[in-house]
PDB file of C-alpha atoms in Angstrom:
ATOM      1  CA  UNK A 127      -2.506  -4.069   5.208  1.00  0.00           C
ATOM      2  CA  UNK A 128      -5.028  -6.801   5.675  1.00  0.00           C
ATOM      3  CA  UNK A 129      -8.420  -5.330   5.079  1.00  0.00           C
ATOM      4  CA  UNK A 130      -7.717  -2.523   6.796  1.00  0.00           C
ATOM      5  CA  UNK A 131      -9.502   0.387   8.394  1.00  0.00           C
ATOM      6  CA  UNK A 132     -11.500   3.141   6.265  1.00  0.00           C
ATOM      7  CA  UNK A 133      -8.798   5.470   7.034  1.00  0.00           C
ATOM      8  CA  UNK A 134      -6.245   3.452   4.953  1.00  0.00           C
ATOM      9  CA  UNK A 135      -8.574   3.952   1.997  1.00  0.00           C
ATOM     10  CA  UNK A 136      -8.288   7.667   2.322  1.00  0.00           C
ATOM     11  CA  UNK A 137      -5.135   7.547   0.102  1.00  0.00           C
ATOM     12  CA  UNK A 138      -7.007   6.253  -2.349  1.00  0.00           C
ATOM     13  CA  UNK A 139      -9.712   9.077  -2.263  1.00  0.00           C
ATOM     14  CA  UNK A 140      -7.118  11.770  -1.575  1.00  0.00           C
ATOM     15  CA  UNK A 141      -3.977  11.100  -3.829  1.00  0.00           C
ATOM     16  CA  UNK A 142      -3.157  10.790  -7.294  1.00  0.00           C
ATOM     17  CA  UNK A 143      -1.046   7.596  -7.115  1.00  0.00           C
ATOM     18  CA  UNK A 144      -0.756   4.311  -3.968  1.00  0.00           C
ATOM     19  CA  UNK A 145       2.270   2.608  -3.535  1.00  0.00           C
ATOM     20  CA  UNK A 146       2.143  -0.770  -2.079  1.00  0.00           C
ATOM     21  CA  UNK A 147       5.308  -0.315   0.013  1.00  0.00           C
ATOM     22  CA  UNK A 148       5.865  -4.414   0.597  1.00  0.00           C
ATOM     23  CA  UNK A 149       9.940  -4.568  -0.175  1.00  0.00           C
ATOM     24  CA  UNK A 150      10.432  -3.141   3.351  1.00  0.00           C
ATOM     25  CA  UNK A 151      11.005  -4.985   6.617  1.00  0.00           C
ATOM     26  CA  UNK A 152       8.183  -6.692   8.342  1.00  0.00           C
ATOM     27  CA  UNK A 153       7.493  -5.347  11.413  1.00  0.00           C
ATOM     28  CA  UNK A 154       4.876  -5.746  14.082  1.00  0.00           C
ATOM     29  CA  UNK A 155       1.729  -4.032  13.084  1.00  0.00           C
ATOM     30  CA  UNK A 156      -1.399  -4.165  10.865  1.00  0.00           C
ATOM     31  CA  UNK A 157       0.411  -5.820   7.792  1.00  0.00           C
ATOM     32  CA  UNK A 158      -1.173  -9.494   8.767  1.00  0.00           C
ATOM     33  CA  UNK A 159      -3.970  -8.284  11.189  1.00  0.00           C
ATOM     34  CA  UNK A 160      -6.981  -6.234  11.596  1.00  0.00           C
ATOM     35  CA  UNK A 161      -9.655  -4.978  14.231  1.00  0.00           C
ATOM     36  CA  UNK A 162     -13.314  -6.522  14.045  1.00  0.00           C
ATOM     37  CA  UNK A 163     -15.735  -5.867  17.185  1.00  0.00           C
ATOM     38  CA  UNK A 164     -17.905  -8.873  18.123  1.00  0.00           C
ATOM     39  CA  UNK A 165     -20.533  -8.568  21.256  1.00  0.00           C
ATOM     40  CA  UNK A 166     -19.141  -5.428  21.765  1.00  0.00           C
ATOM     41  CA  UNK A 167     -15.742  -6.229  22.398  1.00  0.00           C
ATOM     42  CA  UNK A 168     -12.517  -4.798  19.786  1.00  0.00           C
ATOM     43  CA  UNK A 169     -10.273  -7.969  18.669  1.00  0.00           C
ATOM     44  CA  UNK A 170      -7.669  -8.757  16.698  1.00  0.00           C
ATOM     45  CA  UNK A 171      -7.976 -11.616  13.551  1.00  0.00           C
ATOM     46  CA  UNK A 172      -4.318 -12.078  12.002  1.00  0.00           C
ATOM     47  CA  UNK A 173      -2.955 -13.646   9.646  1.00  0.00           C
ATOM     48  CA  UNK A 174      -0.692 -17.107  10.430  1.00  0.00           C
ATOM     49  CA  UNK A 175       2.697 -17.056   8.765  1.00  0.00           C
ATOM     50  CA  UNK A 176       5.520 -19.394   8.339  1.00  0.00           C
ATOM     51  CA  UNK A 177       8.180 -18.519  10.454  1.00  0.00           C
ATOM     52  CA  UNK A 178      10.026 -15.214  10.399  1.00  0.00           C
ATOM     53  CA  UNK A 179      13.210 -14.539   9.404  1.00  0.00           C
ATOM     54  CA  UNK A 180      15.751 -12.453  10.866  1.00  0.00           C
ATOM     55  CA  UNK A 181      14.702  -8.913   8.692  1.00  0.00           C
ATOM     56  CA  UNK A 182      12.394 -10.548   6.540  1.00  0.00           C
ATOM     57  CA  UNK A 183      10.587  -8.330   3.919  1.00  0.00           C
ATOM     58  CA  UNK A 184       6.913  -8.220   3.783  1.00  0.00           C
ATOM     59  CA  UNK A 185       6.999  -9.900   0.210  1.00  0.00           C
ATOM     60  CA  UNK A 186       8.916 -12.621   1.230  1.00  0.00           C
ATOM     61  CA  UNK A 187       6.362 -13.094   3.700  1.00  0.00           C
ATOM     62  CA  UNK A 188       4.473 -16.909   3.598  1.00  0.00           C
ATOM     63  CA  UNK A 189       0.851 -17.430   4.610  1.00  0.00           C
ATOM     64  CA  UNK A 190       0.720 -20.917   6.794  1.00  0.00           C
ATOM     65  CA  UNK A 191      -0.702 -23.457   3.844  1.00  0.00           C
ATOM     66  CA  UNK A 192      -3.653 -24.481   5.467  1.00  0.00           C
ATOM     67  CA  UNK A 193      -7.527 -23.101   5.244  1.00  0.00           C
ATOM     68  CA  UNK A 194      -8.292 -23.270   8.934  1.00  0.00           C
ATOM     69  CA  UNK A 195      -7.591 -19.647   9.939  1.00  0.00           C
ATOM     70  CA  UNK A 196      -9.461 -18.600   6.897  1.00  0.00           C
ATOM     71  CA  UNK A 197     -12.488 -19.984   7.816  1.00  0.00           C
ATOM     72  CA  UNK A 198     -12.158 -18.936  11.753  1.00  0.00           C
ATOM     73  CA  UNK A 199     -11.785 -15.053  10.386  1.00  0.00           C
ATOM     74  CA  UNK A 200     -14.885 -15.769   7.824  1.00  0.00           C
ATOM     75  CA  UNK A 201     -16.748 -17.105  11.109  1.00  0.00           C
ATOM     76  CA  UNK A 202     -15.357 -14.131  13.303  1.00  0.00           C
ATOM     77  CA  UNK A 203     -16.925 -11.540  10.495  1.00  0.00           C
ATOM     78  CA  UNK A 204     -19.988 -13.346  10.082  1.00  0.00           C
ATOM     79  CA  UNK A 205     -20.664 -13.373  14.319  1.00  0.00           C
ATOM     80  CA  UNK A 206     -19.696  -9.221  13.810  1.00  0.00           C
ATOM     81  CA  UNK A 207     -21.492  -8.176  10.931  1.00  0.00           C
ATOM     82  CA  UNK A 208     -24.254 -10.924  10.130  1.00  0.00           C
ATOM     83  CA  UNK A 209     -26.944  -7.943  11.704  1.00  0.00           C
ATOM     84  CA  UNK A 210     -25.521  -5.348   9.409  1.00  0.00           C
ATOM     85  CA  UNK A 211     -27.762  -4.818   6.216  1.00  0.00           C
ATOM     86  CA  UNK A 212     -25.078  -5.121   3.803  1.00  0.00           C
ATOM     87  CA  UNK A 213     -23.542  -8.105   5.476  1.00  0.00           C
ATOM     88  CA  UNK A 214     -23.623  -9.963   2.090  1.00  0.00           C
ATOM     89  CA  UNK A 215     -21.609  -7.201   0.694  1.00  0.00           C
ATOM     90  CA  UNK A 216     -19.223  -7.221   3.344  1.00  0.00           C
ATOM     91  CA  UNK A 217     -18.553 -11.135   3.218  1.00  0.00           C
ATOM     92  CA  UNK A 218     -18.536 -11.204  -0.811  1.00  0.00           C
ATOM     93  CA  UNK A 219     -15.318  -9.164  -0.559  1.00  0.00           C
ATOM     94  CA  UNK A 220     -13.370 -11.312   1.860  1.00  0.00           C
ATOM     95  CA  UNK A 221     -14.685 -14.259  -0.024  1.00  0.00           C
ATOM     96  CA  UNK A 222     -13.486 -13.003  -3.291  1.00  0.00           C
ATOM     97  CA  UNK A 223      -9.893 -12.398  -2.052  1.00  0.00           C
ATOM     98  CA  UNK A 224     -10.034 -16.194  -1.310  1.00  0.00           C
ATOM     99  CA  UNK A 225     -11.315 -17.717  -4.375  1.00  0.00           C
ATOM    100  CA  UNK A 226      -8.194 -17.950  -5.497  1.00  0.00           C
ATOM    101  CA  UNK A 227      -4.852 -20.035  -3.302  1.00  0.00           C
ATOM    102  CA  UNK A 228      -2.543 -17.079  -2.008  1.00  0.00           C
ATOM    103  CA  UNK A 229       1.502 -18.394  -0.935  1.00  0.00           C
ATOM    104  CA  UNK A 230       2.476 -14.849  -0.119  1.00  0.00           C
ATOM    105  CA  UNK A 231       0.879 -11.912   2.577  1.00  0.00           C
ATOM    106  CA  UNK A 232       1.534  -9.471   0.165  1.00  0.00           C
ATOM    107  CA  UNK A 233      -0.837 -10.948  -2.189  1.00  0.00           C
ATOM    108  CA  UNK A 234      -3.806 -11.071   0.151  1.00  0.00           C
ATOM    109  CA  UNK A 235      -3.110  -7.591   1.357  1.00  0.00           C
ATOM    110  CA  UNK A 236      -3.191  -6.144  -1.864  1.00  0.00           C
ATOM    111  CA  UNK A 237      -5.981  -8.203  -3.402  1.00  0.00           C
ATOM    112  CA  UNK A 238      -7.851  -7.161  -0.263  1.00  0.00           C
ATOM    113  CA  UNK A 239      -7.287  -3.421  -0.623  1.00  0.00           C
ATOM    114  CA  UNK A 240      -8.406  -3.523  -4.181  1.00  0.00           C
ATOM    115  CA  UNK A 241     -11.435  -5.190  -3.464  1.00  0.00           C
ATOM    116  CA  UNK A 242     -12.647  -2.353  -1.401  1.00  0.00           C
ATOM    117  CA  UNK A 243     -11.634   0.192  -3.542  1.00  0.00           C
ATOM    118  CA  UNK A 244     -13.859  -1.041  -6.533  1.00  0.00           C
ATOM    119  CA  UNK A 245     -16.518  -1.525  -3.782  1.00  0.00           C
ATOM    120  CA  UNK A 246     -16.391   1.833  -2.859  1.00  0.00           C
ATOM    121  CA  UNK A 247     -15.610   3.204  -6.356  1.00  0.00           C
ATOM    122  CA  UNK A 248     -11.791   4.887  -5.490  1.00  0.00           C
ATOM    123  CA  UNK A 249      -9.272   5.419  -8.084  1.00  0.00           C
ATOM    124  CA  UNK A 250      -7.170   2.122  -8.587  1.00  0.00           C
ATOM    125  CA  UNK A 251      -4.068   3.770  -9.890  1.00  0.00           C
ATOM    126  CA  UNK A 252      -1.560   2.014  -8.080  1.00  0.00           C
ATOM    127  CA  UNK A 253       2.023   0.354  -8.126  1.00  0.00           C
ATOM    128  CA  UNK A 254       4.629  -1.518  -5.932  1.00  0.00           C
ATOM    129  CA  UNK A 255       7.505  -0.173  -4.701  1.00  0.00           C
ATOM    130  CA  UNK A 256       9.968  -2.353  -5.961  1.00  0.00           C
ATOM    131  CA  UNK A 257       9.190  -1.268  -9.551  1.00  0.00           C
ATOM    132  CA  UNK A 258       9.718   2.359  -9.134  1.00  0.00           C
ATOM    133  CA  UNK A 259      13.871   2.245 -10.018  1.00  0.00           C
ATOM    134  CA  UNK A 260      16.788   0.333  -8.204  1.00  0.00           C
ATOM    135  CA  UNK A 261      17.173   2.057  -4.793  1.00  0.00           C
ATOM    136  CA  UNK A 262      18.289  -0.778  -2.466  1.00  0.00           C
ATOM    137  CA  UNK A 263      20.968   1.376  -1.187  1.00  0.00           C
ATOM    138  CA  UNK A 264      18.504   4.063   0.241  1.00  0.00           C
ATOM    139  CA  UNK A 265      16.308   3.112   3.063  1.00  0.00           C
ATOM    140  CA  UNK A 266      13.469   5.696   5.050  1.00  0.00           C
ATOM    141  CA  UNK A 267      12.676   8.269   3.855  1.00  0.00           C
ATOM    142  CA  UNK A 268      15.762   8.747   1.656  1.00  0.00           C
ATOM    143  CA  UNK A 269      13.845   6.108  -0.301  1.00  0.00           C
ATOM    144  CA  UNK A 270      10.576   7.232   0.057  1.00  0.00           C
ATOM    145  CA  UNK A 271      11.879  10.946  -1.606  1.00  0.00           C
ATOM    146  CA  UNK A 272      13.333   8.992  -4.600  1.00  0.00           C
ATOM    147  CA  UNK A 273      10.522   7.102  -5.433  1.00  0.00           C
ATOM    148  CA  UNK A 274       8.607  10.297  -5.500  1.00  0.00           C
ATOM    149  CA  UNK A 275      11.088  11.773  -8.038  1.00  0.00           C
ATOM    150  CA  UNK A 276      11.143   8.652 -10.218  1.00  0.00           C
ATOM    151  CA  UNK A 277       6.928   9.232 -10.487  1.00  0.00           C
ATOM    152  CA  UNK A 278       7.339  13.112 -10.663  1.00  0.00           C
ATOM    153  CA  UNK A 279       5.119  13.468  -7.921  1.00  0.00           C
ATOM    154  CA  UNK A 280       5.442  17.194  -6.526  1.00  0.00           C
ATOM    155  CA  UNK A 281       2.842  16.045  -3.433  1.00  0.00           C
ATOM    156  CA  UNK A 282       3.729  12.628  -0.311  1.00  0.00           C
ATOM    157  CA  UNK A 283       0.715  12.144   1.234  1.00  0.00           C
ATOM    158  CA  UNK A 284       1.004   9.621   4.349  1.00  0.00           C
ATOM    159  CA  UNK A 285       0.052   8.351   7.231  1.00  0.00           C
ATOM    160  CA  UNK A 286       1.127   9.449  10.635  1.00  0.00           C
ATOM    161  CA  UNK A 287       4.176   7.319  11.297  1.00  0.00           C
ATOM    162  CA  UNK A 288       5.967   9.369   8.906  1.00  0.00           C
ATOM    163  CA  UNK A 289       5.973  11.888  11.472  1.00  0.00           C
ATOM    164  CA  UNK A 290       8.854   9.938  13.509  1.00  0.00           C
ATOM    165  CA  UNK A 291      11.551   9.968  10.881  1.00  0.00           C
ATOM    166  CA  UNK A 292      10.563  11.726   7.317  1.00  0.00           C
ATOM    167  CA  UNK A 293      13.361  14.374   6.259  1.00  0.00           C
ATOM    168  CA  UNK A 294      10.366  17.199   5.584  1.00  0.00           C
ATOM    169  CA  UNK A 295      13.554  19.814   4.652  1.00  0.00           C
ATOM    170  CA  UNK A 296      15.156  17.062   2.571  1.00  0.00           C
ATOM    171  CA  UNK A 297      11.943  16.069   1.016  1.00  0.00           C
ATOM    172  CA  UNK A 298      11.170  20.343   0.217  1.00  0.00           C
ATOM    173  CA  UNK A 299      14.337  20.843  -1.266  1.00  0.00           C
ATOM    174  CA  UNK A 300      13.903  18.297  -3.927  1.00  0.00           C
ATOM    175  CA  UNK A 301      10.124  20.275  -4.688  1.00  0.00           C
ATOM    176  CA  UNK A 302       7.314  17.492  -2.539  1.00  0.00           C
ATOM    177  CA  UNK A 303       5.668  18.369   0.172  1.00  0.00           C
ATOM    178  CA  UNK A 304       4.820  16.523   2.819  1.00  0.00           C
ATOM    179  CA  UNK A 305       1.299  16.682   4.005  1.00  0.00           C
ATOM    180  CA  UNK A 306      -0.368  14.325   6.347  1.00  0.00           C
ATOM    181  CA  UNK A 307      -3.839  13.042   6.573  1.00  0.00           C
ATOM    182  CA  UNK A 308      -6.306  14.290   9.282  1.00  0.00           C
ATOM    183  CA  UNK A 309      -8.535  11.621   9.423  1.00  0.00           C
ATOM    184  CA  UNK A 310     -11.920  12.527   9.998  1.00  0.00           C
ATOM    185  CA  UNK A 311     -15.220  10.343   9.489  1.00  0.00           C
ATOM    186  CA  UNK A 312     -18.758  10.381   9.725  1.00  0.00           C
ATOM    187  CA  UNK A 313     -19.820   7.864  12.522  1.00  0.00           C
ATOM    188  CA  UNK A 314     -22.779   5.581  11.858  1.00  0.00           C
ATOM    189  CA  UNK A 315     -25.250   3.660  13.818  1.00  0.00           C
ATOM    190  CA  UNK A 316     -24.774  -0.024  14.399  1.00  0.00           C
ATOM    191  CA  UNK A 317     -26.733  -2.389  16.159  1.00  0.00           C
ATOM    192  CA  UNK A 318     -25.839  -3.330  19.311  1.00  0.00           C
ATOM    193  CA  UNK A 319     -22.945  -2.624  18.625  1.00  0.00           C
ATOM    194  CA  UNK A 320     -19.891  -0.118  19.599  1.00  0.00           C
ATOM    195  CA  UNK A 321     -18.423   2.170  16.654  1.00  0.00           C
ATOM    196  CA  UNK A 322     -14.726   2.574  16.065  1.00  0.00           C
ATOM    197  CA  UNK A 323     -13.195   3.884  13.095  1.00  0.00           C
ATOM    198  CA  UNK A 324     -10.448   1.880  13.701  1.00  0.00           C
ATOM    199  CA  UNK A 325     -11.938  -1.819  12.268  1.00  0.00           C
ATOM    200  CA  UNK A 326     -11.620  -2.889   9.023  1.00  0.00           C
ATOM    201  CA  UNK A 327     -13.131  -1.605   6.176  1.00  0.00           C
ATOM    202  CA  UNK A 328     -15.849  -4.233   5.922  1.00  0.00           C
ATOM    203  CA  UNK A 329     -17.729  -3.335   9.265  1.00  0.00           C
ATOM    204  CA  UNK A 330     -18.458   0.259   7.479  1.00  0.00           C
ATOM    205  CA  UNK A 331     -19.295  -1.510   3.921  1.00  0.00           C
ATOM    206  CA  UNK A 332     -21.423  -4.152   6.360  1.00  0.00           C
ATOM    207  CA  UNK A 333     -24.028  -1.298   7.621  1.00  0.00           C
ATOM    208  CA  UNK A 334     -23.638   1.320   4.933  1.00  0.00           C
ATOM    209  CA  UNK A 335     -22.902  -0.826   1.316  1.00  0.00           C
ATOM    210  CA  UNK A 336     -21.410   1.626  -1.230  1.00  0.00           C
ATOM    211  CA  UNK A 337     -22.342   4.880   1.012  1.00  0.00           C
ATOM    212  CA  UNK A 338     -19.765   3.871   3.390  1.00  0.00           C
ATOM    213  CA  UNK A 339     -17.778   6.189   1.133  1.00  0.00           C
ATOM    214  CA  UNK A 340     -19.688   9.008   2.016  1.00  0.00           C
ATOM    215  CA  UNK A 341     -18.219   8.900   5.356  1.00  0.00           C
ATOM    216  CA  UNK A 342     -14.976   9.395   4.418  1.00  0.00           C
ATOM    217  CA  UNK A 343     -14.320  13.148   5.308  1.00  0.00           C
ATOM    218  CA  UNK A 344     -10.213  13.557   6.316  1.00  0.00           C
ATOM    219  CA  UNK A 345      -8.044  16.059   5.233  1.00  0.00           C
ATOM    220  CA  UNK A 346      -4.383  16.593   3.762  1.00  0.00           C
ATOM    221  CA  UNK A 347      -2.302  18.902   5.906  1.00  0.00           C
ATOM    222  CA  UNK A 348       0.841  20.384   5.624  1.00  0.00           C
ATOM    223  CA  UNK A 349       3.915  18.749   7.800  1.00  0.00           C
ATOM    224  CA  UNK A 350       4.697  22.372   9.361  1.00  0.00           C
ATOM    225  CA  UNK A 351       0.819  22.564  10.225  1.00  0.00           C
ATOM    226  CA  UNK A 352       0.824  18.864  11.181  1.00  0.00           C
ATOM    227  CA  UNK A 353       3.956  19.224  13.576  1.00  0.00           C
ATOM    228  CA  UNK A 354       2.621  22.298  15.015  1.00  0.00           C
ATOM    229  CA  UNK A 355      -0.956  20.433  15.874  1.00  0.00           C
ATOM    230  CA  UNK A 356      -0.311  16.577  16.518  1.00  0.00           C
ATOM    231  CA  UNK A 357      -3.380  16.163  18.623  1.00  0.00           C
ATOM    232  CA  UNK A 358      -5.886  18.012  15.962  1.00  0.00           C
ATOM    233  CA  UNK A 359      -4.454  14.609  13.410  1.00  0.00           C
ATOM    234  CA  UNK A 360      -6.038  11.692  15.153  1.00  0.00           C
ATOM    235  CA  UNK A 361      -9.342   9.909  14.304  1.00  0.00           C
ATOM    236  CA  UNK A 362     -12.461  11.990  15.084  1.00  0.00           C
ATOM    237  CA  UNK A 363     -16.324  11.071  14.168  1.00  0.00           C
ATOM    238  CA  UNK A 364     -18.752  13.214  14.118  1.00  0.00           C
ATOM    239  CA  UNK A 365     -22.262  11.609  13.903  1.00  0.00           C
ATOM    240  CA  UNK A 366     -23.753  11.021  10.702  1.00  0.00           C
ATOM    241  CA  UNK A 367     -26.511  13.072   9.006  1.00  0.00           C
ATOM    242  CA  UNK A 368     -29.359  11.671   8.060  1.00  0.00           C
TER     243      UNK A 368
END
């Protein structure tokens, strides 16, 4: 994920361990882009790469070698957040991913995570997935249950596209439960300006500096509960106290 949202981050806050899952398949989605909202209007900033190849794996992923695009998203954060009080917060992250050259998307992505997470103070306890034992043969969630039982872990937390294929009787019998996260945040005031929890990370860090944390509010859930009530898992803000 590339900068991504404050929901993302919830793993952090919520679990014991993160995997950076990058020895999978890249597929269309948030692994080389991210939402900012400029004038009022949601967009998308990605991230160029070198041409795809047929079932390539997000870590053999290459970034286009050239500084252009970094300097349009700098620009496109700076015309979104330059208002925000904590702007200079916001843009010393993204500039500290980039003070050093990046070939791969993966590298970016997680430099970028880890950035926020000492921001915001969240447990850095992490690895990759392809250190966690030799499992090329498995794939899904056949994989994701042995990499639990290499790390001992007796709890998967995850995000909601888990829902489409996990084995939640496969993953019980081998002693984890699932549980999902219901994501739930605190919304804050921006100016002139629409809120969405669904931007990256540094809009929040932008108007709030290190309290953005205190906005953080989701929940685990059980896969049985979270099955039962799909509609009671997506995003909801309630307005901030003061």
């Amino acid at each position: 994920m590339y900068f991504p949202w404050l929901g993302h981050f919830e793993l952090f806050r919520l679990a014991d361990v993160y995997c950076h899952y990058d020895d999978v398949q890249l597929s269309r989605g948030f692994y080389n882009r991210v939402q900012v909202i400029t004038n009022g209007v949601s967009e998308l900033i990605s991230v160029p790469l070198t041409k795809k190849k047929q079932r390539q794996l997000i870590s053999q992923s290459l970034l286009q070698i050239n500084d252009t695009w970094i300097s349009k998203h700098r620009n496109k954060l700076r015309e979104s957040l330059r208002k925000a009080p904590f702007f200079n917060c916001a843009i010393e992250i993204f500039n500290g991913v980039y003070n050093e050259s990046h070939e791969l998307l993966q590298n970016i992505n997680r430099l970028s995570i880890l950035k926020i997470c000492d921001f915001l103070d969240l447990s850095r306890s992490t690895i990759t997935s392809d250190s966690c034992g030799m499992h090329g043969n498995l794939s899904g969630s056949a994989r994701l249950l042995a990499i639990c039982k290499d790390l001992g872990a007796d709890v998967y937390l995850t995000g909601h596209g888990g829902l489409n294929y996990l084995d939640h009787e496969s993953f019980e019998k081998n002693g984890v439960e699932v549980h999902y996260i219901k994501y739930r945040f605190e919304q804050y005031e921006k100016l002139n300006s629409i809120y969405s929890p669904f931007v990256t990370s540094l809009d929040p860090i932008a108007y709030l500096g290190k309290e953005a944390k205190l906005t953080m509010q989701s929940e685990m859930i059980h896969w049985r509960e979270a099955l039962n009530n799909i509609d009671d898992l997506k995003a909801k803000a309630t307005k901030r106290r003061s």
